[in-house]
mmCIF file of C-alpha atoms in Angstrom:
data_model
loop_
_atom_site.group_PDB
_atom_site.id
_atom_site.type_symbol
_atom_site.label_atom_id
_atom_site.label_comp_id
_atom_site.label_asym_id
_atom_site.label_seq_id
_atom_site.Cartn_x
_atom_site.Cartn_y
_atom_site.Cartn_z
ATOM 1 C CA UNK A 1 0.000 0.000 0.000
ATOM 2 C CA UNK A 2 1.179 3.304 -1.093
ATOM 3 C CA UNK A 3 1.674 5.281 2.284
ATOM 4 C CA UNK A 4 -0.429 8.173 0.304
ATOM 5 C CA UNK A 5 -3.244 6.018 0.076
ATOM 6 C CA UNK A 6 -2.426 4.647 4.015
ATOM 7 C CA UNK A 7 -2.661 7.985 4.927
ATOM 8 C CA UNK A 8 -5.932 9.152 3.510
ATOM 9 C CA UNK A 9 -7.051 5.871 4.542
ATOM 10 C CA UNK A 10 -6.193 6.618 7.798
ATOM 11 C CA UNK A 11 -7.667 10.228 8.173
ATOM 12 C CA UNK A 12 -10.899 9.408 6.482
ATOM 13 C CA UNK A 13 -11.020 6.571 9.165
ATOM 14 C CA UNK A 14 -10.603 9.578 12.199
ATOM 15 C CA UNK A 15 -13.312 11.747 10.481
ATOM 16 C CA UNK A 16 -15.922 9.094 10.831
ATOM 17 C CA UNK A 17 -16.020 8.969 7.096
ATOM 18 C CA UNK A 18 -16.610 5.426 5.367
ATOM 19 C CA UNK A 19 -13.754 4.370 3.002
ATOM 20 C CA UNK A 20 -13.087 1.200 0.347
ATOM 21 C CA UNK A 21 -9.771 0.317 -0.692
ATOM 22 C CA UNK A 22 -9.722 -1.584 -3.967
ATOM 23 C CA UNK A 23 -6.726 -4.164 -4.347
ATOM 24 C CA UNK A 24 -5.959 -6.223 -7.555
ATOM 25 C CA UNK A 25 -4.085 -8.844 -4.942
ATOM 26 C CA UNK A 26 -2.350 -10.328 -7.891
ATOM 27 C CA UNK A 27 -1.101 -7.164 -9.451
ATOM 28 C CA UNK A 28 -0.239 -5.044 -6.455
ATOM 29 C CA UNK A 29 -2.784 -1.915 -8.145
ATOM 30 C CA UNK A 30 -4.664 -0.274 -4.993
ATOM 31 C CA UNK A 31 -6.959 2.752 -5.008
ATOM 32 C CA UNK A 32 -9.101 4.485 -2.401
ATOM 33 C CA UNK A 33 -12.412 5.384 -2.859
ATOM 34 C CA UNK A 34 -14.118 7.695 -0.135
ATOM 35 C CA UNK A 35 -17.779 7.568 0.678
ATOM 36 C CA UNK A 36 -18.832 10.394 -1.338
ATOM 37 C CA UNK A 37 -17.006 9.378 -4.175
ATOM 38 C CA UNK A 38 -18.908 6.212 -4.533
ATOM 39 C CA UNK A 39 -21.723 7.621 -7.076
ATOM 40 C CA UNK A 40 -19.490 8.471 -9.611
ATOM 41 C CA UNK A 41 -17.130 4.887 -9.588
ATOM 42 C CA UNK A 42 -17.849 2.890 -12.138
ATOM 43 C CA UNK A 43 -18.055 0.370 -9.327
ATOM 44 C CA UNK A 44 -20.776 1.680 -7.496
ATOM 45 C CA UNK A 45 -23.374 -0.638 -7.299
ATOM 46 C CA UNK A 46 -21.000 -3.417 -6.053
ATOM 47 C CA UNK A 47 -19.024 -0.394 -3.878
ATOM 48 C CA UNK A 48 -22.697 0.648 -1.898
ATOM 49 C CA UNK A 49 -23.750 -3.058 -1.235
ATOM 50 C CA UNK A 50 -20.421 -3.596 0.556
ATOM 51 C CA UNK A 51 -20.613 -0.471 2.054
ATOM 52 C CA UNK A 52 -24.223 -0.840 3.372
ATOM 53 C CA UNK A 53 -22.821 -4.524 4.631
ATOM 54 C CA UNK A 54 -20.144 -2.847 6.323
ATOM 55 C CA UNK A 55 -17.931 -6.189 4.582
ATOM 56 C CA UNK A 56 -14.502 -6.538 3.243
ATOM 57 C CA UNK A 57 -14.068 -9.268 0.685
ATOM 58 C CA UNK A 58 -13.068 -10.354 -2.176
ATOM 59 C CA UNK A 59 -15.581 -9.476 -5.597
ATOM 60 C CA UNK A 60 -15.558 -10.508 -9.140
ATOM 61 C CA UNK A 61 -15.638 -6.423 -11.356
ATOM 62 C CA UNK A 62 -15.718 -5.812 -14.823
ATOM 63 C CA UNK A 63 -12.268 -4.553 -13.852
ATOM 64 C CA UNK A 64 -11.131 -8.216 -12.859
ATOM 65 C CA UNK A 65 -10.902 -9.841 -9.487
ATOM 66 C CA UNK A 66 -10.086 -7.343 -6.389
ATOM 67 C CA UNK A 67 -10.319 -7.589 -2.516
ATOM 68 C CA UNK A 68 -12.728 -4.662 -1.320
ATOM 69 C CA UNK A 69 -11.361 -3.458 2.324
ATOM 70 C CA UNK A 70 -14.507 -1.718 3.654
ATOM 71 C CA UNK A 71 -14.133 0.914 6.218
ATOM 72 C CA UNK A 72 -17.382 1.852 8.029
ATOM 73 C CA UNK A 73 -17.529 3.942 11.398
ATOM 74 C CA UNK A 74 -18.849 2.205 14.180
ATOM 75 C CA UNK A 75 -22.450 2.928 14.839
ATOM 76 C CA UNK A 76 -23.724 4.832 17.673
ATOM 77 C CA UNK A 77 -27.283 5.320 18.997
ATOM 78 C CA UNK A 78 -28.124 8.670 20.866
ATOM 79 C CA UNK A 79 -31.133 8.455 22.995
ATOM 80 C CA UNK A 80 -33.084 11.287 24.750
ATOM 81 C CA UNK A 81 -35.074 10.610 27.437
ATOM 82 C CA UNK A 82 -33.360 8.071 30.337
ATOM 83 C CA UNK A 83 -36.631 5.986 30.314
ATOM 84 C CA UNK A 84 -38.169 2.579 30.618
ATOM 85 C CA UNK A 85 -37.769 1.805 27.206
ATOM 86 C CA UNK A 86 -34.182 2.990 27.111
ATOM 87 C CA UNK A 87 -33.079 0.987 29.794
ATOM 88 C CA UNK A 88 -33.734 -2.165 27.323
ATOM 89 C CA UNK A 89 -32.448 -0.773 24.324
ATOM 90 C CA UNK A 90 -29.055 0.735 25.017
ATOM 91 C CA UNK A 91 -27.913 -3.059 26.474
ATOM 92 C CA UNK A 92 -29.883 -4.447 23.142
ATOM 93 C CA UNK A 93 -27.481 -1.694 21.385
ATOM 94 C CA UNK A 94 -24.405 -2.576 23.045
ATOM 95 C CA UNK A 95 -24.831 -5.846 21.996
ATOM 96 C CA UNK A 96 -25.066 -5.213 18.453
ATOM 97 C CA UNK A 97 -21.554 -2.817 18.904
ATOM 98 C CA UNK A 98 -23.313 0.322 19.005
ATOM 99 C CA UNK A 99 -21.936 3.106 21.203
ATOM 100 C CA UNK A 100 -24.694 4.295 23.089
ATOM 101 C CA UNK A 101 -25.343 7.724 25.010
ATOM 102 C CA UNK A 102 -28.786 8.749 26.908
ATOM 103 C CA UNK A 103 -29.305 12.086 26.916
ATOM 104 C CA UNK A 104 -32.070 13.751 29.849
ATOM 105 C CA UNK A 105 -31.545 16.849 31.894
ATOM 106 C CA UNK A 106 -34.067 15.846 34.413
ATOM 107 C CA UNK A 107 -31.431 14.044 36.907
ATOM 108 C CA UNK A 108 -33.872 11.931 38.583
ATOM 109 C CA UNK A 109 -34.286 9.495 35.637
ATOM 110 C CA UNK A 110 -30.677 10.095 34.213
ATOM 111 C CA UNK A 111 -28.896 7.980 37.201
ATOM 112 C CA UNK A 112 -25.762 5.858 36.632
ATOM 113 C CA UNK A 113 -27.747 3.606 38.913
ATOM 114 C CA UNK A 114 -30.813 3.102 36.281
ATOM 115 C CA UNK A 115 -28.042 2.411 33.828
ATOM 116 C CA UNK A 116 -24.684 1.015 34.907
ATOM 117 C CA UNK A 117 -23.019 0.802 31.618
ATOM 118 C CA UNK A 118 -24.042 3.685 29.834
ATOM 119 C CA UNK A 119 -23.116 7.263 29.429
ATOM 120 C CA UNK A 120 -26.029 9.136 30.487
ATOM 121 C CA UNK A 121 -25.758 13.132 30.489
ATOM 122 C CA UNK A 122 -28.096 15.004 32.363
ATOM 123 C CA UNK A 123 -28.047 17.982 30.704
ATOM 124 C CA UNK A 124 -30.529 19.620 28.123
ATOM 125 C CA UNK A 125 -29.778 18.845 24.344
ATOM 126 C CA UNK A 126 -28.271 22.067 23.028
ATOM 127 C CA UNK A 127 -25.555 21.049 25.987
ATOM 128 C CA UNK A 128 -25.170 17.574 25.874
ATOM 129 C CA UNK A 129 -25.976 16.877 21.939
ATOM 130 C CA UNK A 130 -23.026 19.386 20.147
ATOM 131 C CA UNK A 131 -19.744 17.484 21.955
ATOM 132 C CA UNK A 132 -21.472 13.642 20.558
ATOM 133 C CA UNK A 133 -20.250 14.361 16.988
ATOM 134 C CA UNK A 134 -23.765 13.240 15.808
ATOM 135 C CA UNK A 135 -23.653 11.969 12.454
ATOM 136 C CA UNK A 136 -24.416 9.759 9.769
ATOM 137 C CA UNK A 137 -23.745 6.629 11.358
ATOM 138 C CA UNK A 138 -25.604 7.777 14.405
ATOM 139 C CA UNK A 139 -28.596 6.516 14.946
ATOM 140 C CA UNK A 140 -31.181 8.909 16.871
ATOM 141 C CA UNK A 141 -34.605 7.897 19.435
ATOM 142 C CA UNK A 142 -36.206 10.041 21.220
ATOM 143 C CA UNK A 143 -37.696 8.897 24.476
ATOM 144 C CA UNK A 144 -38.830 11.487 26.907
ATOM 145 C CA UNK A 145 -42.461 12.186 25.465
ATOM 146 C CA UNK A 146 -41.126 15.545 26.081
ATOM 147 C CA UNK A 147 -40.929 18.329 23.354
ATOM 148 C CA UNK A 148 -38.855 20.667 25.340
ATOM 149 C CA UNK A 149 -36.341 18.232 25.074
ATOM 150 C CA UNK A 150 -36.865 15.545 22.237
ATOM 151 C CA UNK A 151 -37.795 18.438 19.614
ATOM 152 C CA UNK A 152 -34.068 20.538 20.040
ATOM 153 C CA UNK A 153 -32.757 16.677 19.487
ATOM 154 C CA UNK A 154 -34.788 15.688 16.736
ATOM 155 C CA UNK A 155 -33.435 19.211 14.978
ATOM 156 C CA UNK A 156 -30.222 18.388 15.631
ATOM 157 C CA UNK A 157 -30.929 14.954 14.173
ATOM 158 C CA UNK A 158 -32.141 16.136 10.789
ATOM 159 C CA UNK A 159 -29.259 18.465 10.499
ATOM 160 C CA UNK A 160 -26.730 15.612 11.354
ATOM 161 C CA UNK A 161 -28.074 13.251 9.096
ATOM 162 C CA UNK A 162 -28.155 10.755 10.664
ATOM 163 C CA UNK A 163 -29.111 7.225 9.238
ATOM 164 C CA UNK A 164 -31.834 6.696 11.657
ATOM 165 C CA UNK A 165 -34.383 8.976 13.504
ATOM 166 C CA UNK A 166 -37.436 7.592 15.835
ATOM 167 C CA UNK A 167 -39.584 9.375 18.072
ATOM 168 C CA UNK A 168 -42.289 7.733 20.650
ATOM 169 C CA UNK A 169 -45.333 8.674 20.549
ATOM 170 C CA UNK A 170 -48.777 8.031 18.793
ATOM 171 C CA UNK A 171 -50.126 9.692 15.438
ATOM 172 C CA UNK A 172 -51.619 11.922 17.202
ATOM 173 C CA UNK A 173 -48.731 13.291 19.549
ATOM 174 C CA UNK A 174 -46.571 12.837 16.076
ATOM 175 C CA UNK A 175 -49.070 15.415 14.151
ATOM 176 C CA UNK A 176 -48.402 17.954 16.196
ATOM 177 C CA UNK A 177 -44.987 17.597 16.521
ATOM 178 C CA UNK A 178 -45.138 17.746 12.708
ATOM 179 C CA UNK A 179 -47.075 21.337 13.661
ATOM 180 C CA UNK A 180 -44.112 22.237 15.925
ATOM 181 C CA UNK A 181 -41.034 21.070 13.744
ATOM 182 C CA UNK A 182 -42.706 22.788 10.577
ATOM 183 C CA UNK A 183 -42.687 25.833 12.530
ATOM 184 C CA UNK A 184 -39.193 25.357 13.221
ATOM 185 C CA UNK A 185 -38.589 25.243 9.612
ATOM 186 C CA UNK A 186 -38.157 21.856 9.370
ATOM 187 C CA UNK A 187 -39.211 20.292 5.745
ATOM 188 C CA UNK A 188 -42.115 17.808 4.974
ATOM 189 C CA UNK A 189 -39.294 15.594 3.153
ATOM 190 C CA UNK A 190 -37.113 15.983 6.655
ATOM 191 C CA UNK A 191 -40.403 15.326 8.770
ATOM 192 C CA UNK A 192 -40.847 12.123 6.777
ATOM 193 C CA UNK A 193 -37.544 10.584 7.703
ATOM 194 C CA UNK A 194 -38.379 10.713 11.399
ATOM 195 C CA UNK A 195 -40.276 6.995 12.119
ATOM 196 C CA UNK A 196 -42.976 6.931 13.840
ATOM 197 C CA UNK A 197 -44.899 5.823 15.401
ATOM 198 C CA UNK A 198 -41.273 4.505 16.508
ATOM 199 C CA UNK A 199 -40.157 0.782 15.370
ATOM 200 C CA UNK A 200 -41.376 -2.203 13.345
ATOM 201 C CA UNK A 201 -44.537 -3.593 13.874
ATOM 202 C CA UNK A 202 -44.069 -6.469 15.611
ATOM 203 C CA UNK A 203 -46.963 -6.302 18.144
ATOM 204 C CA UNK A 204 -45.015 -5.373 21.258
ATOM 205 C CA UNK A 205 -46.238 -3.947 24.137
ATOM 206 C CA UNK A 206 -43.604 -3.999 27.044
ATOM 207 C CA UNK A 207 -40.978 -1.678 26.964
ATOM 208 C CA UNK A 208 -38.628 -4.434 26.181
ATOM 209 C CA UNK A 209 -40.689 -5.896 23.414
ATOM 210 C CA UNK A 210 -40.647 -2.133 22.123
ATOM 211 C CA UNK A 211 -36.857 -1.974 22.268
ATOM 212 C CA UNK A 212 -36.726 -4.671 20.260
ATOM 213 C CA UNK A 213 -39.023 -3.714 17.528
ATOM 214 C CA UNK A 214 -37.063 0.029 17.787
ATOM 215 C CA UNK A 215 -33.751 -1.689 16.995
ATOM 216 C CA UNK A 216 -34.987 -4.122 14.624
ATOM 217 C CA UNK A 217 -35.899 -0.724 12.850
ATOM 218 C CA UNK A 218 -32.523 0.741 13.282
ATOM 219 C CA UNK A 219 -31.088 -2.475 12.056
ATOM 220 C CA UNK A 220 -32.853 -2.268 8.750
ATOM 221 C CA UNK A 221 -32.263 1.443 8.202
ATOM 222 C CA UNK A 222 -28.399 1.037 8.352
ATOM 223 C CA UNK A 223 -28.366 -2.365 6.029
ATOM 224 C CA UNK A 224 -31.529 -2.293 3.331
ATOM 225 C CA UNK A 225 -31.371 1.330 2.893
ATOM 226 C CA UNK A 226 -29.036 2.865 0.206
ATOM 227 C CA UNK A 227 -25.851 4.926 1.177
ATOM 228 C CA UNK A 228 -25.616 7.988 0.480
ATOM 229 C CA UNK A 229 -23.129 10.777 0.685
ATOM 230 C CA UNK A 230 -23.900 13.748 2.735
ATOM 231 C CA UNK A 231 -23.430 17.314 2.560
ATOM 232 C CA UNK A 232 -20.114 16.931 5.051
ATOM 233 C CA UNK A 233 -19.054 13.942 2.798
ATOM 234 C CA UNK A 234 -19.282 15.667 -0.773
ATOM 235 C CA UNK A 235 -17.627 18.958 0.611
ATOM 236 C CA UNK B 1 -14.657 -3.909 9.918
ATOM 237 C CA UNK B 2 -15.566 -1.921 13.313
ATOM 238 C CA UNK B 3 -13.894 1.454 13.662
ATOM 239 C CA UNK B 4 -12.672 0.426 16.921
ATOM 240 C CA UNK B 5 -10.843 -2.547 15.861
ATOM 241 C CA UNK B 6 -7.102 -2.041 17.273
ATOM 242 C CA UNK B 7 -5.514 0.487 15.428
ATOM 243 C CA UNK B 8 -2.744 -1.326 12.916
ATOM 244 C CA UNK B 9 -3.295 0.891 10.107
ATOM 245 C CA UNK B 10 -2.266 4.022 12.205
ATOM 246 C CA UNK B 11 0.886 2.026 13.233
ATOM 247 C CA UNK B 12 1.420 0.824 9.553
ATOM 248 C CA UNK B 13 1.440 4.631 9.153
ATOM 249 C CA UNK B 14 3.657 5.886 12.059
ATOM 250 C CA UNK B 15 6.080 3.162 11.222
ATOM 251 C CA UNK B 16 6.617 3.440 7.953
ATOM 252 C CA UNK B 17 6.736 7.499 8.672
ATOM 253 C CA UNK B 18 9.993 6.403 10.972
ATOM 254 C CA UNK B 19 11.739 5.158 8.372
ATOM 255 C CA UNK B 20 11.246 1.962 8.699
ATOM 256 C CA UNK B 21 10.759 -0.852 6.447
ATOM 257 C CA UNK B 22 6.536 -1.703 6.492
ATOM 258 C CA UNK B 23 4.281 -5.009 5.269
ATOM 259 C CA UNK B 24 0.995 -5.218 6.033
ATOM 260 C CA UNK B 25 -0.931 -8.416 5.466
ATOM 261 C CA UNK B 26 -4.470 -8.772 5.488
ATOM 262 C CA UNK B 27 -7.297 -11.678 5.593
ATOM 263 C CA UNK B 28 -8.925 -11.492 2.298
ATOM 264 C CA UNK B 29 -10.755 -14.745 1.873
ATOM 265 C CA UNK B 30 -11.747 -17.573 4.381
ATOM 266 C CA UNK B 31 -13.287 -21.204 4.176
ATOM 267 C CA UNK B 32 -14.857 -23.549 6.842
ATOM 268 C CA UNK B 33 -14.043 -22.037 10.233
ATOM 269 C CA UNK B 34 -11.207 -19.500 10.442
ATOM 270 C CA UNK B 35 -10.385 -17.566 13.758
ATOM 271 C CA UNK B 36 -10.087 -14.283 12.423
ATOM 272 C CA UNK B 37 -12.471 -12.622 9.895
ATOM 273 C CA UNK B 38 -11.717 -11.292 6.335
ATOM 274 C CA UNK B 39 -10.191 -7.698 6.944
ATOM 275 C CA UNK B 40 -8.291 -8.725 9.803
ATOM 276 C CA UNK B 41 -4.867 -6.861 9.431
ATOM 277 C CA UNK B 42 -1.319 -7.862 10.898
ATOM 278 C CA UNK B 43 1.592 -4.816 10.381
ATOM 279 C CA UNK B 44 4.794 -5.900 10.175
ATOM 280 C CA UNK B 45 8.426 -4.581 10.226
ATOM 281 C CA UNK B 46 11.824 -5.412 8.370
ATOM 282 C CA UNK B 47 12.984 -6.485 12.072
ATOM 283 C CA UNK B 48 9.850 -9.291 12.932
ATOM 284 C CA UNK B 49 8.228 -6.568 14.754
ATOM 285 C CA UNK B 50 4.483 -6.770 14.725
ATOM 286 C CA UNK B 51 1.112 -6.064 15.359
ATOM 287 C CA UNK B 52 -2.886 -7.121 15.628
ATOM 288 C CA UNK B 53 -3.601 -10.502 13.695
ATOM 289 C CA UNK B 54 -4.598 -13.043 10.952
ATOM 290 C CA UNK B 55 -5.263 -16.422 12.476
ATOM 291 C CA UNK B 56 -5.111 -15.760 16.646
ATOM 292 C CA UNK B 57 -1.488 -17.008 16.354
ATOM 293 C CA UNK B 58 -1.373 -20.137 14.078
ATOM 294 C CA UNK B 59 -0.336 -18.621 11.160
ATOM 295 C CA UNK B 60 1.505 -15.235 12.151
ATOM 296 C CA UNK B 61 5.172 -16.481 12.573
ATOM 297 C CA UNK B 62 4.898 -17.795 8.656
ATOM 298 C CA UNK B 63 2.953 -14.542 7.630
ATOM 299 C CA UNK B 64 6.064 -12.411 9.546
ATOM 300 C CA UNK B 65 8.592 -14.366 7.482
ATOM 301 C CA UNK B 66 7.088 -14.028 4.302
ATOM 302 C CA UNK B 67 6.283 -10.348 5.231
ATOM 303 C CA UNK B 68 9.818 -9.952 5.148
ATOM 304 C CA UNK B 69 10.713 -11.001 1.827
ATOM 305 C CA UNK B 70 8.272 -8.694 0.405
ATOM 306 C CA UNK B 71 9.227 -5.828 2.401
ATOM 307 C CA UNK B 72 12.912 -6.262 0.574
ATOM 308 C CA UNK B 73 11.006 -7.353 -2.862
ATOM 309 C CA UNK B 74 8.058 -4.644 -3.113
ATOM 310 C CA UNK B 75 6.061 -7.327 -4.425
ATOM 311 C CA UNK B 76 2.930 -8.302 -3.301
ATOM 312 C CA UNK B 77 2.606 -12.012 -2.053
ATOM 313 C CA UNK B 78 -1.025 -14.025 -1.698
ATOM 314 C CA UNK B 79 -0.067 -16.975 1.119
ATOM 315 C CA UNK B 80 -2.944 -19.535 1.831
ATOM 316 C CA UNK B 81 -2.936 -21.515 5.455
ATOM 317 C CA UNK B 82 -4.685 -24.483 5.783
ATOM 318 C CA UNK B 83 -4.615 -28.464 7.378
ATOM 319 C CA UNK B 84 -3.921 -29.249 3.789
ATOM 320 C CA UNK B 85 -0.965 -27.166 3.665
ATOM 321 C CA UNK B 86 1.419 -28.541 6.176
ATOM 322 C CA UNK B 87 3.529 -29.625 3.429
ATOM 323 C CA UNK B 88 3.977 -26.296 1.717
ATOM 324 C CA UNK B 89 3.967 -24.251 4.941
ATOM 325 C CA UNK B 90 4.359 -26.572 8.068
ATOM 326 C CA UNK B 91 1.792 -24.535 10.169
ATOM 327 C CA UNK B 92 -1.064 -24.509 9.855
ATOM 328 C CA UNK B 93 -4.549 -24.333 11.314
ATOM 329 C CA UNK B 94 -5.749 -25.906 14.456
ATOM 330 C CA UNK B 95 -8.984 -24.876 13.710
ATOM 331 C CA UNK B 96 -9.823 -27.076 10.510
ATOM 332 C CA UNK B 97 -10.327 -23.762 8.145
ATOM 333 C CA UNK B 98 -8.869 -21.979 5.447
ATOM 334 C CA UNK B 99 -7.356 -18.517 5.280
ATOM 335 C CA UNK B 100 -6.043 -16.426 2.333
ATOM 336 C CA UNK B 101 -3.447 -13.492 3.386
ATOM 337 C CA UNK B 102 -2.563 -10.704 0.951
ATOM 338 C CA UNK B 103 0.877 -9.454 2.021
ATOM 339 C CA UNK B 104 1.746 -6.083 0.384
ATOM 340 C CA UNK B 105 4.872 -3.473 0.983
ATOM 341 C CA UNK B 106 3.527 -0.174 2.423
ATOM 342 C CA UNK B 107 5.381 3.156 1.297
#
């Protein structure tokens, strides 16, 4: 590996950017392709499926037989509201190697003792939210029922792009949050890309169960779902 | 590959920055049951210095040697490890699998 191509590699890696390295192993030839130049490779639909898998392998092209070295961030999941539900689905997301961090200013719920292994901040989102590095492979509940507090996050959300967004709540509570965020400024095609109500339809009814069907959801946004460059990514 | 695998590409980096002489190998195809996945990465030095891993130890002192040679070469080198291979390599897996390593010169 050319240590020009090591070294992009390697800063692409610290921005949190997704990067493929594309090796003819018998030839030696090696290129980098960064997240946002996918679109325009003439590999791309083979590029986003391994991409979207988050897998390295090896991949018969029209430009012969290469070894794809896929670099995705890790995924985190930013919760606000240090709830019921929360306390089954950051352990859920641990499991599946997300980095998790609950996010509620009101201190009684946000106790290290309601959640031993997660960061929780208790502070309001325009304090807690900025220092996270939200981004595109963040994915983004919120929890607290609250719109003093989940609709600040859900902004921040949108603007971070991140590859998930759910909020709780029924139709009901969700149409006038849609009155709220609109008067925010937030777009209709924004508003659509927040789910809810929040997670699949699975039937669930105990906090748990609705963990589940909430990172079932998340699961299928970061694999089925195209990849796409953002605004930071294209810049 | 997780983000937060152990960082061997920003060694690969900082060593070959200090001058010295860099291979990296990595896992690019596995059969049956292999103890590290595809992507797995082992840096190596001109002196047999090294870092992360390919097999969880089977395979590394052959991958080091090899590593070597290509380091003095510049030429890319695709080593397969497997029970059948004792012959060709005399390691090989405990495990029963098959692993492909694609050892290339960095700088």
């Amino acid at each position: 590996m050319k240590l020009d191509i090591l070294q992009a590699l390697n800063a692409e890696r610290a921005a949190r950017r997704a990067v493929i390295v594309i090796t003819d192993v018998e030839s030696g030839a090696q290129r980098l392709v960064k997240a946002a130049e996918i679109a325009a490779d003439p590999l791309h639909d083979t590029l986003e499926k391994r991409l979207r898998m988050g897998k390295s392998g090896m991949e018969d092209t029209a430009q012969g037989r290469v070894f794809l070295t896929v670099h995705v961030p890790s995924p985190k999941l930013v919760i606000t509201g240090a709830v019921h539900i929360s306390q089954a689905l950051a352990p859920i997301a641990q499991i599946l190697g997300y980095d998790v961090t609950i996010v509620d200013p009101r201190t009684a719920f946000a106790s290290s003792e309601r959640f031993p292994d997660v960061t929780v901040i208790a502070e309001w989102p325009d304090v807690a939210l900025p220092p996270l590095n939200v981004d595109r492979y963040t994915a983004f509940v919120a929890c607290t029922h609250d719109p003093k507090i989940d609709d600040p996050a859900l902004l921040h959300a949108l603007q971070r792009d991140c590859f998930y967004i759910g909020a709780l709540g029924s139709r009901k509570t969700h149409g006038k949050r849609n009155e709220r965020l609109k008067a925010a400024g937030v777009s209709d095609a924004d508003f659509a890309r927040i789910h809810a109500p929040i997670g699949l339809d699975i039937g669930a009814i105990s906090p748990a169960e609705i963990a589940v069907s909430i990172m079932g959801e998340i699961v299928q946004s970061l694999r089925q779902k195209p990849a796409r460059a953002t605004k930071a990514e294209a810049a | 590959m997780l983000g937060r695998d152990e960082d061997i590409l920003k060694a690969a980096e900082d060593w070959s920055k200090a001058g010295r002489g860099v291979a990296l190998a990595t896992v690019v195809e596995t059969w049956g049951s292999a103890p590290r996945p595809v992507g797995s990465n082992l840096v190596i030095d001109s002196d047999g210095n090294f870092l992360g891993s390919v097999s969880g130890g089977c395979v590394e002192g052959a991958v080091v040697t090899e590593a070597i040679d290509v380091i003095d070469s510049g030429k890319p080198k695709v080593l397969e490890f497997g029970v059948a291979d004792e012959t060709a390599w005399q390691v090989g897996l405990s495990c029963g699998g098959t692993i492909r390593v694609y050892v290339e010169k960095v700088g």
